[in-house]
Amino acid sequence: QQQVKQSPQSLIVQKGGISIINCAYENTAFDYFPWYQQFPGKGPALLIAIRPDVSEKKEGRFTISFNKSAKQFSLHIMDSQPGDSATYFCAASMSTSGSRLTFGEGTQLTVNP
Amino acid sequence: GAVVSQHPSWVICKSGTSVKIECRSLDFQATTMFWYRQFPKQSLMLMATSNEGSKATYEQGVEKDKFLINHASLTLSTLTVTSAHPEDSSFYICSPKGPLQETQYFGPGTRLLVL
């Protein structure tokens, strides 16, 4: 019930295309859903996050879509750029359990020029 | 976001020696510190959680006597890998957290290689 399932494991997109990464969760007590971007040899960096009271959040080229009934959320990267090539992790946490993050397995995104 | 530093950024040591990794939150006070371990091409695995001034809580399967965590202040936490072995070679990442879920940040990581 604590798991967060992420797909695909890897994704190759052409420059200018849309990258879509999906995550699904089981525990309905999760109330915070962040996405992290990680470059090789670096720590993860928060990209964008959403709470279950909204269905979509957009920040620049990054959008989170959230479907509470389906217990799914996804990251959309519009106009993907080679500099977006990185590993992306979705995560979830619940405020009632110390806010520890449960991470998805990660998606390695490659944006070809 | 907040500024988090880790030192050293990478370390190579001989099997059987101990290694200390420092994590500093430079511009905010971390009431909670998470320590993660990440193996190549894998996700982050939570090792332990500590609150300032309290003993750390370790995840199942993580040896508390091998991975010593100290969270003596709101801006400094240390992870000591005692009697390191090659299987401890990994990428260790600290994650200080403030009072809100949105105030959790990650350090740049420390690459440990045990020969």
PDB file of C-alpha atoms in Angstrom:
ATOM      1  CA  GLN A   1       0.000   0.000   0.000  1.00  0.00           C
ATOM      2  CA  GLN A   2       3.011   2.233   0.413  1.00  0.00           C
ATOM      3  CA  GLN A   3       4.232   1.717  -3.124  1.00  0.00           C
ATOM      4  CA  VAL A   4       4.260   4.199  -5.937  1.00  0.00           C
ATOM      5  CA  LYS A   5       4.462   2.633  -9.389  1.00  0.00           C
ATOM      6  CA  GLN A   6       6.125   4.651 -12.137  1.00  0.00           C
ATOM      7  CA  SER A   7       6.241   4.104 -15.885  1.00  0.00           C
ATOM      8  CA  PRO A   8       7.867   3.999 -18.321  1.00  0.00           C
ATOM      9  CA  GLN A   9      11.302   2.998 -17.078  1.00  0.00           C
ATOM     10  CA  SER A  10      12.901   4.865 -19.951  1.00  0.00           C
ATOM     11  CA  LEU A  11      11.661   7.333 -22.521  1.00  0.00           C
ATOM     12  CA  ILE A  12      13.174   8.780 -25.671  1.00  0.00           C
ATOM     13  CA  VAL A  13      11.642  11.927 -27.113  1.00  0.00           C
ATOM     14  CA  GLN A  14      12.606  14.217 -29.939  1.00  0.00           C
ATOM     15  CA  LYS A  15      13.392  17.841 -29.229  1.00  0.00           C
ATOM     16  CA  GLY A  16      10.207  19.845 -29.130  1.00  0.00           C
ATOM     17  CA  GLY A  17       8.056  16.840 -28.319  1.00  0.00           C
ATOM     18  CA  ILE A  18       5.990  16.086 -25.239  1.00  0.00           C
ATOM     19  CA  SER A  19       7.362  13.780 -22.550  1.00  0.00           C
ATOM     20  CA  ILE A  20       4.801  12.002 -20.391  1.00  0.00           C
ATOM     21  CA  ILE A  21       5.612  10.015 -17.267  1.00  0.00           C
ATOM     22  CA  ASN A  22       2.956   8.260 -15.249  1.00  0.00           C
ATOM     23  CA  CYS A  23       2.639   7.219 -11.629  1.00  0.00           C
ATOM     24  CA  ALA A  24       0.046   5.280  -9.687  1.00  0.00           C
ATOM     25  CA  TYR A  25      -0.416   4.878  -5.966  1.00  0.00           C
ATOM     26  CA  GLU A  26      -2.547   2.785  -3.641  1.00  0.00           C
ATOM     27  CA  ASN A  27      -2.598   4.587  -0.329  1.00  0.00           C
ATOM     28  CA  THR A  28      -5.383   7.178  -0.323  1.00  0.00           C
ATOM     29  CA  ALA A  29      -3.809   8.815   2.720  1.00  0.00           C
ATOM     30  CA  PHE A  30      -1.088  10.308   0.524  1.00  0.00           C
ATOM     31  CA  ASP A  31      -1.663  14.049   0.354  1.00  0.00           C
ATOM     32  CA  TYR A  32       1.418  15.444  -1.337  1.00  0.00           C
ATOM     33  CA  PHE A  33       2.789  14.400  -4.729  1.00  0.00           C
ATOM     34  CA  PRO A  34       6.112  15.907  -5.844  1.00  0.00           C
ATOM     35  CA  TRP A  35       8.186  15.222  -8.931  1.00  0.00           C
ATOM     36  CA  TYR A  36      11.969  15.307  -8.777  1.00  0.00           C
ATOM     37  CA  GLN A  37      14.582  15.703 -11.492  1.00  0.00           C
ATOM     38  CA  GLN A  38      17.978  14.112 -11.026  1.00  0.00           C
ATOM     39  CA  PHE A  39      21.048  14.536 -13.180  1.00  0.00           C
ATOM     40  CA  PRO A  40      23.863  11.955 -13.044  1.00  0.00           C
ATOM     41  CA  GLY A  41      25.981  12.310  -9.933  1.00  0.00           C
ATOM     42  CA  LYS A  42      23.666  14.908  -8.393  1.00  0.00           C
ATOM     43  CA  GLY A  43      20.977  14.885  -5.760  1.00  0.00           C
ATOM     44  CA  PRO A  44      17.322  15.110  -6.770  1.00  0.00           C
ATOM     45  CA  ALA A  45      15.789  18.546  -7.200  1.00  0.00           C
ATOM     46  CA  LEU A  46      12.123  19.364  -6.749  1.00  0.00           C
ATOM     47  CA  LEU A  47      10.507  20.113 -10.082  1.00  0.00           C
ATOM     48  CA  ILE A  48       6.846  20.571  -9.287  1.00  0.00           C
ATOM     49  CA  ALA A  49       4.366  19.236  -6.747  1.00  0.00           C
ATOM     50  CA  ILE A  50       0.623  18.916  -6.349  1.00  0.00           C
ATOM     51  CA  ARG A  51      -1.934  18.205  -3.668  1.00  0.00           C
ATOM     52  CA  PRO A  52      -5.044  16.077  -4.296  1.00  0.00           C
ATOM     53  CA  ASP A  53      -7.462  18.989  -4.097  1.00  0.00           C
ATOM     54  CA  VAL A  54      -6.475  20.154  -7.593  1.00  0.00           C
ATOM     55  CA  SER A  55      -6.481  18.215 -10.852  1.00  0.00           C
ATOM     56  CA  GLU A  56      -3.719  20.065 -12.637  1.00  0.00           C
ATOM     57  CA  LYS A  57      -0.782  22.304 -11.889  1.00  0.00           C
ATOM     58  CA  LYS A  58       1.428  24.006 -14.426  1.00  0.00           C
ATOM     59  CA  GLU A  59       4.794  25.648 -13.995  1.00  0.00           C
ATOM     60  CA  GLY A  60       6.420  26.744 -17.216  1.00  0.00           C
ATOM     61  CA  ARG A  61       6.841  23.724 -19.484  1.00  0.00           C
ATOM     62  CA  PHE A  62       6.037  21.269 -16.668  1.00  0.00           C
ATOM     63  CA  THR A  63       2.502  20.165 -15.845  1.00  0.00           C
ATOM     64  CA  ILE A  64       1.206  17.673 -13.304  1.00  0.00           C
ATOM     65  CA  SER A  65      -2.138  16.045 -14.047  1.00  0.00           C
ATOM     66  CA  PHE A  66      -3.789  14.418 -11.047  1.00  0.00           C
ATOM     67  CA  ASN A  67      -6.657  11.913 -11.121  1.00  0.00           C
ATOM     68  CA  LYS A  68      -7.770  11.267  -7.567  1.00  0.00           C
ATOM     69  CA  SER A  69     -10.410   8.643  -8.403  1.00  0.00           C
ATOM     70  CA  ALA A  70      -7.931   6.623 -10.460  1.00  0.00           C
ATOM     71  CA  LYS A  71      -5.129   7.229  -7.967  1.00  0.00           C
ATOM     72  CA  GLN A  72      -2.828   8.300 -10.750  1.00  0.00           C
ATOM     73  CA  PHE A  73      -0.757  11.343 -11.535  1.00  0.00           C
ATOM     74  CA  SER A  74       1.470  12.232 -14.415  1.00  0.00           C
ATOM     75  CA  LEU A  75       4.168  14.666 -15.437  1.00  0.00           C
ATOM     76  CA  HIS A  76       4.021  16.324 -18.819  1.00  0.00           C
ATOM     77  CA  ILE A  77       7.054  18.124 -20.187  1.00  0.00           C
ATOM     78  CA  MET A  78       6.093  20.321 -23.111  1.00  0.00           C
ATOM     79  CA  ASP A  79       8.575  21.358 -25.802  1.00  0.00           C
ATOM     80  CA  SER A  80      11.125  18.892 -24.422  1.00  0.00           C
ATOM     81  CA  GLN A  81      14.736  20.014 -24.699  1.00  0.00           C
ATOM     82  CA  PRO A  82      18.025  18.070 -24.641  1.00  0.00           C
ATOM     83  CA  GLY A  83      18.746  19.766 -21.310  1.00  0.00           C
ATOM     84  CA  ASP A  84      15.721  17.968 -19.883  1.00  0.00           C
ATOM     85  CA  SER A  85      17.525  14.651 -20.307  1.00  0.00           C
ATOM     86  CA  ALA A  86      17.660  13.305 -16.762  1.00  0.00           C
ATOM     87  CA  THR A  87      16.018  10.792 -14.449  1.00  0.00           C
ATOM     88  CA  TYR A  88      12.628  11.763 -13.113  1.00  0.00           C
ATOM     89  CA  PHE A  89      11.112  10.416  -9.921  1.00  0.00           C
ATOM     90  CA  CYS A  90       7.558  10.760  -8.748  1.00  0.00           C
ATOM     91  CA  ALA A  91       6.921  10.544  -5.033  1.00  0.00           C
ATOM     92  CA  ALA A  92       4.154  10.685  -2.499  1.00  0.00           C
ATOM     93  CA  SER A  93       3.920  11.445   1.179  1.00  0.00           C
ATOM     94  CA  MET A  94       1.327  11.834   3.881  1.00  0.00           C
ATOM     95  CA  SER A  95       1.422  14.596   6.440  1.00  0.00           C
ATOM     96  CA  THR A  96       0.261  12.226   9.169  1.00  0.00           C
ATOM     97  CA  SER A  97       3.344   9.999   9.059  1.00  0.00           C
ATOM     98  CA  GLY A  98       6.185  12.462   9.280  1.00  0.00           C
ATOM     99  CA  SER A  99       5.972  13.293   5.590  1.00  0.00           C
ATOM    100  CA  ARG A 100       8.439  10.601   4.572  1.00  0.00           C
ATOM    101  CA  LEU A 101       8.547  10.332   0.808  1.00  0.00           C
ATOM    102  CA  THR A 102       7.770   7.123  -1.063  1.00  0.00           C
ATOM    103  CA  PHE A 103       9.504   7.222  -4.422  1.00  0.00           C
ATOM    104  CA  GLY A 104       8.625   5.684  -7.748  1.00  0.00           C
ATOM    105  CA  GLU A 105      11.197   3.609  -9.581  1.00  0.00           C
ATOM    106  CA  GLY A 106      12.329   6.460 -11.822  1.00  0.00           C
ATOM    107  CA  THR A 107      12.183   7.237 -15.531  1.00  0.00           C
ATOM    108  CA  GLN A 108      15.285   7.935 -17.554  1.00  0.00           C
ATOM    109  CA  LEU A 109      14.366  10.568 -20.119  1.00  0.00           C
ATOM    110  CA  THR A 110      16.497  11.179 -23.182  1.00  0.00           C
ATOM    111  CA  VAL A 111      15.633  14.092 -25.447  1.00  0.00           C
ATOM    112  CA  ASN A 112      17.315  13.820 -28.812  1.00  0.00           C
ATOM    113  CA  PRO A 113      18.361  17.036 -30.571  1.00  0.00           C
TER     114      PRO A 113
ATOM    115  CA  GLY B   1      14.863  26.089  -2.778  1.00  0.00           C
ATOM    116  CA  ALA B   2      17.141  25.790   0.210  1.00  0.00           C
ATOM    117  CA  VAL B   3      20.881  25.331   0.028  1.00  0.00           C
ATOM    118  CA  VAL B   4      22.122  21.962   1.238  1.00  0.00           C
ATOM    119  CA  SER B   5      25.735  20.879   1.232  1.00  0.00           C
ATOM    120  CA  GLN B   6      27.331  17.488   1.679  1.00  0.00           C
ATOM    121  CA  HIS B   7      30.942  16.775   2.379  1.00  0.00           C
ATOM    122  CA  PRO B   8      32.794  15.014   0.958  1.00  0.00           C
ATOM    123  CA  SER B   9      31.255  14.823  -2.499  1.00  0.00           C
ATOM    124  CA  TRP B  10      33.096  11.588  -3.129  1.00  0.00           C
ATOM    125  CA  VAL B  11      35.296   9.324  -1.079  1.00  0.00           C
ATOM    126  CA  ILE B  12      37.301   6.172  -1.681  1.00  0.00           C
ATOM    127  CA  CYS B  13      38.251   4.083   1.317  1.00  0.00           C
ATOM    128  CA  LYS B  14      39.645   0.688   2.168  1.00  0.00           C
ATOM    129  CA  SER B  15      37.444  -2.107   3.414  1.00  0.00           C
ATOM    130  CA  GLY B  16      37.149  -2.049   7.190  1.00  0.00           C
ATOM    131  CA  THR B  17      37.599   1.673   7.634  1.00  0.00           C
ATOM    132  CA  SER B  18      34.956   4.178   8.698  1.00  0.00           C
ATOM    133  CA  VAL B  19      33.732   7.130   6.686  1.00  0.00           C
ATOM    134  CA  LYS B  20      31.873  10.180   7.941  1.00  0.00           C
ATOM    135  CA  ILE B  21      29.572  12.179   5.678  1.00  0.00           C
ATOM    136  CA  GLU B  22      28.437  15.645   6.706  1.00  0.00           C
ATOM    137  CA  CYS B  23      25.210  17.287   5.651  1.00  0.00           C
ATOM    138  CA  ARG B  24      24.545  20.954   6.268  1.00  0.00           C
ATOM    139  CA  SER B  25      21.394  22.933   5.587  1.00  0.00           C
ATOM    140  CA  LEU B  26      22.860  26.345   5.007  1.00  0.00           C
ATOM    141  CA  ASP B  27      19.846  28.629   4.997  1.00  0.00           C
ATOM    142  CA  PHE B  28      17.086  26.915   6.927  1.00  0.00           C
ATOM    143  CA  GLN B  29      16.605  24.849  10.046  1.00  0.00           C
ATOM    144  CA  ALA B  30      15.982  21.164   9.478  1.00  0.00           C
ATOM    145  CA  THR B  31      13.728  19.727  12.130  1.00  0.00           C
ATOM    146  CA  THR B  32      13.955  16.348  10.420  1.00  0.00           C
ATOM    147  CA  MET B  33      16.777  14.771   8.474  1.00  0.00           C
ATOM    148  CA  PHE B  34      16.336  11.865   6.083  1.00  0.00           C
ATOM    149  CA  TRP B  35      19.254   9.820   4.803  1.00  0.00           C
ATOM    150  CA  TYR B  36      18.901   7.950   1.531  1.00  0.00           C
ATOM    151  CA  ARG B  37      21.041   5.494  -0.359  1.00  0.00           C
ATOM    152  CA  GLN B  38      20.884   5.114  -4.112  1.00  0.00           C
ATOM    153  CA  PHE B  39      22.452   2.332  -6.147  1.00  0.00           C
ATOM    154  CA  PRO B  40      23.158   2.846  -9.867  1.00  0.00           C
ATOM    155  CA  LYS B  41      20.023   3.152 -11.976  1.00  0.00           C
ATOM    156  CA  GLN B  42      17.788   2.623  -8.965  1.00  0.00           C
ATOM    157  CA  SER B  43      15.477   4.765  -6.939  1.00  0.00           C
ATOM    158  CA  LEU B  44      16.233   6.383  -3.612  1.00  0.00           C
ATOM    159  CA  MET B  45      15.992   4.075  -0.624  1.00  0.00           C
ATOM    160  CA  LEU B  46      15.311   5.625   2.755  1.00  0.00           C
ATOM    161  CA  MET B  47      17.830   4.473   5.332  1.00  0.00           C
ATOM    162  CA  ALA B  48      16.854   6.426   8.413  1.00  0.00           C
ATOM    163  CA  THR B  49      14.998   9.400   9.785  1.00  0.00           C
ATOM    164  CA  SER B  50      16.229  11.608  12.580  1.00  0.00           C
ATOM    165  CA  ASN B  51      14.845  14.548  14.445  1.00  0.00           C
ATOM    166  CA  GLU B  52      17.135  17.130  15.981  1.00  0.00           C
ATOM    167  CA  GLY B  53      18.369  15.953  19.335  1.00  0.00           C
ATOM    168  CA  SER B  54      16.735  12.525  19.069  1.00  0.00           C
ATOM    169  CA  LYS B  55      17.941   9.081  18.121  1.00  0.00           C
ATOM    170  CA  ALA B  56      17.480   8.104  14.501  1.00  0.00           C
ATOM    171  CA  THR B  57      14.806   5.677  13.358  1.00  0.00           C
ATOM    172  CA  TYR B  58      16.164   3.128  10.919  1.00  0.00           C
ATOM    173  CA  GLU B  59      14.320   1.407   8.107  1.00  0.00           C
ATOM    174  CA  GLN B  60      13.966  -2.336   8.137  1.00  0.00           C
ATOM    175  CA  GLY B  61      17.143  -4.016   6.980  1.00  0.00           C
ATOM    176  CA  VAL B  62      19.407  -1.052   7.742  1.00  0.00           C
ATOM    177  CA  GLU B  63      21.925  -1.819  10.476  1.00  0.00           C
ATOM    178  CA  LYS B  64      21.880   0.958  13.041  1.00  0.00           C
ATOM    179  CA  ASP B  65      25.302  -0.013  14.398  1.00  0.00           C
ATOM    180  CA  LYS B  66      26.809   0.184  10.947  1.00  0.00           C
ATOM    181  CA  PHE B  67      25.245   3.449   9.818  1.00  0.00           C
ATOM    182  CA  LEU B  68      25.560   5.907  12.684  1.00  0.00           C
ATOM    183  CA  ILE B  69      23.488   9.039  12.346  1.00  0.00           C
ATOM    184  CA  ASN B  70      23.927  12.153  14.410  1.00  0.00           C
ATOM    185  CA  HIS B  71      21.576  15.114  14.164  1.00  0.00           C
ATOM    186  CA  ALA B  72      23.024  17.341  16.819  1.00  0.00           C
ATOM    187  CA  SER B  73      21.757  20.643  15.488  1.00  0.00           C
ATOM    188  CA  LEU B  74      19.123  22.026  13.153  1.00  0.00           C
ATOM    189  CA  THR B  75      21.715  22.674  10.470  1.00  0.00           C
ATOM    190  CA  LEU B  76      24.076  19.714  10.719  1.00  0.00           C
ATOM    191  CA  SER B  77      23.688  15.961  10.477  1.00  0.00           C
ATOM    192  CA  THR B  78      26.326  13.292   9.970  1.00  0.00           C
ATOM    193  CA  LEU B  79      26.223   9.748   8.662  1.00  0.00           C
ATOM    194  CA  THR B  80      29.118   7.498   9.621  1.00  0.00           C
ATOM    195  CA  VAL B  81      29.568   4.251   7.749  1.00  0.00           C
ATOM    196  CA  THR B  82      31.485   2.041  10.148  1.00  0.00           C
ATOM    197  CA  SER B  83      33.671  -0.828   9.028  1.00  0.00           C
ATOM    198  CA  ALA B  84      32.757  -0.172   5.418  1.00  0.00           C
ATOM    199  CA  HIS B  85      32.687  -3.047   2.945  1.00  0.00           C
ATOM    200  CA  PRO B  86      32.485  -3.050  -0.861  1.00  0.00           C
ATOM    201  CA  GLU B  87      28.727  -3.675  -0.726  1.00  0.00           C
ATOM    202  CA  ASP B  88      28.356  -0.319   1.053  1.00  0.00           C
ATOM    203  CA  SER B  89      29.578   1.429  -2.081  1.00  0.00           C
ATOM    204  CA  SER B  90      26.718   3.654  -3.099  1.00  0.00           C
ATOM    205  CA  PHE B  91      25.484   7.225  -3.481  1.00  0.00           C
ATOM    206  CA  TYR B  92      24.389   8.655  -0.136  1.00  0.00           C
ATOM    207  CA  ILE B  93      22.013  11.611  -0.103  1.00  0.00           C
ATOM    208  CA  CYS B  94      20.815  13.613   2.856  1.00  0.00           C
ATOM    209  CA  SER B  95      17.460  15.341   2.836  1.00  0.00           C
ATOM    210  CA  PRO B  96      16.766  17.998   5.435  1.00  0.00           C
ATOM    211  CA  LYS B  97      13.181  18.922   6.033  1.00  0.00           C
ATOM    212  CA  GLY B  98      11.479  21.864   7.688  1.00  0.00           C
ATOM    213  CA  PRO B  99       8.036  21.887   9.266  1.00  0.00           C
ATOM    214  CA  LEU B 100       6.087  21.590   5.993  1.00  0.00           C
ATOM    215  CA  GLN B 101       5.998  18.828   3.380  1.00  0.00           C
ATOM    216  CA  GLU B 102       6.988  21.455   0.811  1.00  0.00           C
ATOM    217  CA  THR B 103      10.137  22.276   2.767  1.00  0.00           C
ATOM    218  CA  GLN B 104      12.066  19.077   2.079  1.00  0.00           C
ATOM    219  CA  TYR B 105      15.260  19.419   0.112  1.00  0.00           C
ATOM    220  CA  PHE B 106      18.052  17.154  -1.043  1.00  0.00           C
ATOM    221  CA  GLY B 107      21.790  17.409  -0.752  1.00  0.00           C
ATOM    222  CA  PRO B 108      24.090  16.965  -3.747  1.00  0.00           C
ATOM    223  CA  GLY B 109      25.038  13.464  -2.614  1.00  0.00           C
ATOM    224  CA  THR B 110      28.222  11.681  -1.609  1.00  0.00           C
ATOM    225  CA  ARG B 111      29.662   8.940  -3.756  1.00  0.00           C
ATOM    226  CA  LEU B 112      31.294   6.246  -1.600  1.00  0.00           C
ATOM    227  CA  LEU B 113      33.551   3.621  -3.092  1.00  0.00           C
ATOM    228  CA  VAL B 114      34.884   0.946  -0.778  1.00  0.00           C
ATOM    229  CA  LEU B 115      37.801  -1.054  -2.125  1.00  0.00           C
TER     230      LEU B 115
END
